[in-house]
PDB file of C-alpha atoms in Angstrom:
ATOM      1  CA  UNK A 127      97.383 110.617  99.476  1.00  0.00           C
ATOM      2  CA  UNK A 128      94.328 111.962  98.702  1.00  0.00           C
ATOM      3  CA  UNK A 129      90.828 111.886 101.045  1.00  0.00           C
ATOM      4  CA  UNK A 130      87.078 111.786 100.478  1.00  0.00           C
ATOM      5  CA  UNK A 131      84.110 110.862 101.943  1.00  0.00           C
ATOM      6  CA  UNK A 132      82.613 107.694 101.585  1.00  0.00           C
ATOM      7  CA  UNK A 133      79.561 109.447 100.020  1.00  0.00           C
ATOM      8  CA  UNK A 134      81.294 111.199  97.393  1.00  0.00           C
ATOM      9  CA  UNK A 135      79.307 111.638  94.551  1.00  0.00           C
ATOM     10  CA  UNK A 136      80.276 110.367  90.789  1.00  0.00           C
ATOM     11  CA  UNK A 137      81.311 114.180  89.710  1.00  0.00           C
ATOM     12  CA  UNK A 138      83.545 114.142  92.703  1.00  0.00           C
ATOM     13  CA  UNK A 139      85.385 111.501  91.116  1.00  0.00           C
ATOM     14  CA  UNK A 140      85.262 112.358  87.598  1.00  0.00           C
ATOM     15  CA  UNK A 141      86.629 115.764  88.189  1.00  0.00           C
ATOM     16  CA  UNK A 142      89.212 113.825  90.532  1.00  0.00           C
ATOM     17  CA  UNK A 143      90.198 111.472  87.408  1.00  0.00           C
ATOM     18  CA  UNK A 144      90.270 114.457  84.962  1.00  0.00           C
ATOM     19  CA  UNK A 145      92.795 116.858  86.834  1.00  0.00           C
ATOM     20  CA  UNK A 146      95.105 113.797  87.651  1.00  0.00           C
ATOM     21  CA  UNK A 147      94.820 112.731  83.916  1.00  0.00           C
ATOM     22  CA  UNK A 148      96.111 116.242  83.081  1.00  0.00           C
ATOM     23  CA  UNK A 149      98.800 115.980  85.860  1.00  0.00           C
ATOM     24  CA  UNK A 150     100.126 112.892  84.082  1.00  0.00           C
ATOM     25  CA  UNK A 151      98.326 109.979  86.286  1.00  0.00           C
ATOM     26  CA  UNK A 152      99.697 107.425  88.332  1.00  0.00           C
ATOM     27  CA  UNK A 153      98.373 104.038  89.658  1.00  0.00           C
ATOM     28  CA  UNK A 154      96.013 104.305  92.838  1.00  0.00           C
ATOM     29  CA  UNK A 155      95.006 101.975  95.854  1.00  0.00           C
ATOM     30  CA  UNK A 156      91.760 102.794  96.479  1.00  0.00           C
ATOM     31  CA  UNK A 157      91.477 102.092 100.036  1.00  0.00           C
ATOM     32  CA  UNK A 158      89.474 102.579 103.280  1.00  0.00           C
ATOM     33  CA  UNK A 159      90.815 104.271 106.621  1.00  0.00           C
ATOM     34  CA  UNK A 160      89.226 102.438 109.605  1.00  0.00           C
ATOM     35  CA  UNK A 161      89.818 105.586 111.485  1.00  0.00           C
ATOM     36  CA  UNK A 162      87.428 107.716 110.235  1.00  0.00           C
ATOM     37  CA  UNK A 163      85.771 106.040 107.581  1.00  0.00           C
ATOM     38  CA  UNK A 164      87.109 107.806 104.670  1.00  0.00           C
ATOM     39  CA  UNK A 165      87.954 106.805 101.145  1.00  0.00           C
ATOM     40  CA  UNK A 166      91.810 106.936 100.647  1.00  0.00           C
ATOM     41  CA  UNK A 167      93.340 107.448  97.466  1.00  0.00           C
ATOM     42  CA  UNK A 168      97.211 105.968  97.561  1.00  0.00           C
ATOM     43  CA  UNK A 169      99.958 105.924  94.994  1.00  0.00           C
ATOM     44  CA  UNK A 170     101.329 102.972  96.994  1.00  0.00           C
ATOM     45  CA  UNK A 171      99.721 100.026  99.145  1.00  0.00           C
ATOM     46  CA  UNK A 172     100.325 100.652 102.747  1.00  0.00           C
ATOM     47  CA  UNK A 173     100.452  97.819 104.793  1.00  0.00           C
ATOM     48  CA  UNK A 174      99.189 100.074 107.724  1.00  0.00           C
ATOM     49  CA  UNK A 175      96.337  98.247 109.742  1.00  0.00           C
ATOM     50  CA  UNK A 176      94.016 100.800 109.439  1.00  0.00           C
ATOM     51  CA  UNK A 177      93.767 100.868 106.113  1.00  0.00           C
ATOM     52  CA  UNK A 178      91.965  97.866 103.846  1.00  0.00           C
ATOM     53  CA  UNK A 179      92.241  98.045 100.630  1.00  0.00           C
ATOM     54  CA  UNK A 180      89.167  97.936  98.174  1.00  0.00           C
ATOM     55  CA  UNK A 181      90.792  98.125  94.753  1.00  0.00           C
ATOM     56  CA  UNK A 182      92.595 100.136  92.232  1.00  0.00           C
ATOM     57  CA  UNK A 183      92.793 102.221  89.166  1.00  0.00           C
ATOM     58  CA  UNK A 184      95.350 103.530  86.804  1.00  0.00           C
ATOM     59  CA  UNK A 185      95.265 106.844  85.723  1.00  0.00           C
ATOM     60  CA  UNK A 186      98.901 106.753  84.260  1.00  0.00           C
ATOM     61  CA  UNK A 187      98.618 106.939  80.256  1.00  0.00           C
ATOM     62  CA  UNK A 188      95.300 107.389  79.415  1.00  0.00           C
ATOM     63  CA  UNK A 189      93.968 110.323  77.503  1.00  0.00           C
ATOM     64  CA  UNK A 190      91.295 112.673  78.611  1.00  0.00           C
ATOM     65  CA  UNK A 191      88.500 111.639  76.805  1.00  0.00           C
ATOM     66  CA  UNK A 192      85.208 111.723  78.102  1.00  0.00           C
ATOM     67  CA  UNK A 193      84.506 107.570  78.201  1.00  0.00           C
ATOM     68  CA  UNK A 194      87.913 107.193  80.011  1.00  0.00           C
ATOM     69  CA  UNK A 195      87.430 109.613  82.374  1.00  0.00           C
ATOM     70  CA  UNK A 196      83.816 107.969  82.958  1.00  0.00           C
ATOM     71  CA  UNK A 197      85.170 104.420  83.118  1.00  0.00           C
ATOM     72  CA  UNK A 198      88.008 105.052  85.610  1.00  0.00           C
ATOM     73  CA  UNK A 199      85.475 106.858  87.965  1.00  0.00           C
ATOM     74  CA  UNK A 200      83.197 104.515  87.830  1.00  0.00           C
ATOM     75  CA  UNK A 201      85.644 101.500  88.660  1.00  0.00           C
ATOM     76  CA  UNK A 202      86.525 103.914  92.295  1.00  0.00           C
ATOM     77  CA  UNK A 203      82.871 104.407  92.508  1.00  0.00           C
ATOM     78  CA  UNK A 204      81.785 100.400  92.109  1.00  0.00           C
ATOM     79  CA  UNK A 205      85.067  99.417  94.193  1.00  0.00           C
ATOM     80  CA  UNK A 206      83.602 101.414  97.065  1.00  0.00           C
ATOM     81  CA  UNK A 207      79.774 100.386  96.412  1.00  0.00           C
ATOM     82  CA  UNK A 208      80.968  96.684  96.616  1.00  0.00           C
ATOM     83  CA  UNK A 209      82.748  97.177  99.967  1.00  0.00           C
ATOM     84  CA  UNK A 210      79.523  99.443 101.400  1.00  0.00           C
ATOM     85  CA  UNK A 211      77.316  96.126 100.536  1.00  0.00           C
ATOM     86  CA  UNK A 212      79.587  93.849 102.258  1.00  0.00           C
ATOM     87  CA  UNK A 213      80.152  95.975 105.566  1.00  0.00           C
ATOM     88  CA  UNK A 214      77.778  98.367 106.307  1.00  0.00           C
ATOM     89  CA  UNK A 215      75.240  96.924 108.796  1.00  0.00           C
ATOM     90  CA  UNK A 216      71.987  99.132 110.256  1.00  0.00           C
ATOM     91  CA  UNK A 217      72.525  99.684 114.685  1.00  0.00           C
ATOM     92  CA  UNK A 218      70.454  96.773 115.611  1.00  0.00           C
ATOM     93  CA  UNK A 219      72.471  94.442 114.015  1.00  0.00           C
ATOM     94  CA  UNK A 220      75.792  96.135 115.028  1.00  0.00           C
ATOM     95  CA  UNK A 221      74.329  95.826 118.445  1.00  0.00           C
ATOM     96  CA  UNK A 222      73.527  92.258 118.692  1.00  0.00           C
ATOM     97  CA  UNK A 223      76.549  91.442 117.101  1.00  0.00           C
ATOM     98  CA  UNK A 224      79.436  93.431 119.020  1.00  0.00           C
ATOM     99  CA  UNK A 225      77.661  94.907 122.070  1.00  0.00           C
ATOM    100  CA  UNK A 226      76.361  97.854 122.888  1.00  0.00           C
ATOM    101  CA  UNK A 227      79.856  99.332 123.953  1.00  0.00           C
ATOM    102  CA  UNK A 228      81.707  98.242 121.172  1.00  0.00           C
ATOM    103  CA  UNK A 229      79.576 100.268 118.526  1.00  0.00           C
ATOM    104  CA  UNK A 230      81.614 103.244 118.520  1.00  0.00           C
ATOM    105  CA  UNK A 231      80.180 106.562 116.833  1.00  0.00           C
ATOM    106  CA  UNK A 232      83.544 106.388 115.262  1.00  0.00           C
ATOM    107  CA  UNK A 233      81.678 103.112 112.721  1.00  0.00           C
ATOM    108  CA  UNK A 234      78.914 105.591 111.839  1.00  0.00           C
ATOM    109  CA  UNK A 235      78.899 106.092 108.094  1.00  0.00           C
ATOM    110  CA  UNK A 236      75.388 107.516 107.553  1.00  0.00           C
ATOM    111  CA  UNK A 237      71.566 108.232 107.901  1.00  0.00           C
ATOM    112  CA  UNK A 238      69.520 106.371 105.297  1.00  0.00           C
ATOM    113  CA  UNK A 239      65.414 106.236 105.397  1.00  0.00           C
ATOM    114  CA  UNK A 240      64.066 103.143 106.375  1.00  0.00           C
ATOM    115  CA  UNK A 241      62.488 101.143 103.413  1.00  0.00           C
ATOM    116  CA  UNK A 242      60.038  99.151 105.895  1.00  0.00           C
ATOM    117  CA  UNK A 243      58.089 101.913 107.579  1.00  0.00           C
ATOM    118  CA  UNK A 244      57.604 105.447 106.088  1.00  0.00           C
ATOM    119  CA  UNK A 245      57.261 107.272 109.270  1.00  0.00           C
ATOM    120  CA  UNK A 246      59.711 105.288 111.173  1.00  0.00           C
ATOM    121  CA  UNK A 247      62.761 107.057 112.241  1.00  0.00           C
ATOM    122  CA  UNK A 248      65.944 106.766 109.446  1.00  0.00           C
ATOM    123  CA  UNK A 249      68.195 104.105 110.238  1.00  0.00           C
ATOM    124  CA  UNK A 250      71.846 104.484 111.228  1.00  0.00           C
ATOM    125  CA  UNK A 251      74.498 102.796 109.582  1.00  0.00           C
ATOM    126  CA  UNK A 252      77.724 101.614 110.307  1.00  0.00           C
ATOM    127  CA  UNK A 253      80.719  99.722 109.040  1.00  0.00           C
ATOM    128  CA  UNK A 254      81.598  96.439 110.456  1.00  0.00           C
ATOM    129  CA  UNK A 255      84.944  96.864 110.280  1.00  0.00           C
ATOM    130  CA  UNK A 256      85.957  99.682 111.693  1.00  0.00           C
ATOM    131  CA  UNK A 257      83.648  98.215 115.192  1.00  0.00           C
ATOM    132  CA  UNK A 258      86.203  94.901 114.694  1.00  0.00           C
ATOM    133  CA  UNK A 259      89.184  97.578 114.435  1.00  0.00           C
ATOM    134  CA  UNK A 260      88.498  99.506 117.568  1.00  0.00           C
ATOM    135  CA  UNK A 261      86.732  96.464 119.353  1.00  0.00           C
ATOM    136  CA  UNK A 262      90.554  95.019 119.042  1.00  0.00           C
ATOM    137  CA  UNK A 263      91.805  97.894 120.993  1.00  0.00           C
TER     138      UNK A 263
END
């Protein structure tokens, strides 16, 4: 199992890809852990309910060529974009949705500016569900 942020850059990945390439590759779950908001990397699919899966990618048999290595990061790197665009909501909406004492600093993912006001502060971000998963317990 293997752990990175959720704003890992595309090098991050490629290098990832590369060295496990070399190491002779295996098929990953790409997957999210609701417990700290981190990207999991899994050579098997837990059914653990902390974890939700996002997608996959198969290292296993591929050569280390520049376009595969490129194409394998980038389907971890879209699998993860997709799943930020679906579940990442800005405080005010976490708020109205799930209360004020549900939205855990555990959800936060990260700072972005705010695209309607320049001098406004940046916005905070968090994931919807990881407030579901602790709002459970």
């Amino acid at each position: 199992m293997k752990k990175f942020k959720r704003t890992t850059l595309i090098e991050t990945w490629r290098d990832f890809v590369r060295e496990d390439i070399e190491k002779g590759g295996r098929y990953y779950y790409v997957m999210i852990d609701l417990r700290d908001c981190e990207i999991v990397l899994m050579s098997y699919k837990s059914k653990a309910k902390y974890y939700v899966p996002i997608g996959a990618v198969k290292t296993k048999g591929e050569k280390t060529t520049v376009r595969n290595v490129n194409k394998l990061a980038g389907q971890i790197r879209s699998a993860v974009k997709t799943y930020n665009d679906k579940s990442i909501i800005c405080y005010s909406r976490a708020v109205s949705e799930y209360g004020r004492k549900n939205v855990t600093d555990v959800a936060f993912v990260k700072e972005a500016d705010n695209p309607h006001y320049k001098c406004a502060a940046p916005m905070k971000l968090y994931d919807r569900n990881v407030i579901e998963f602790y709002k459970g317990n």
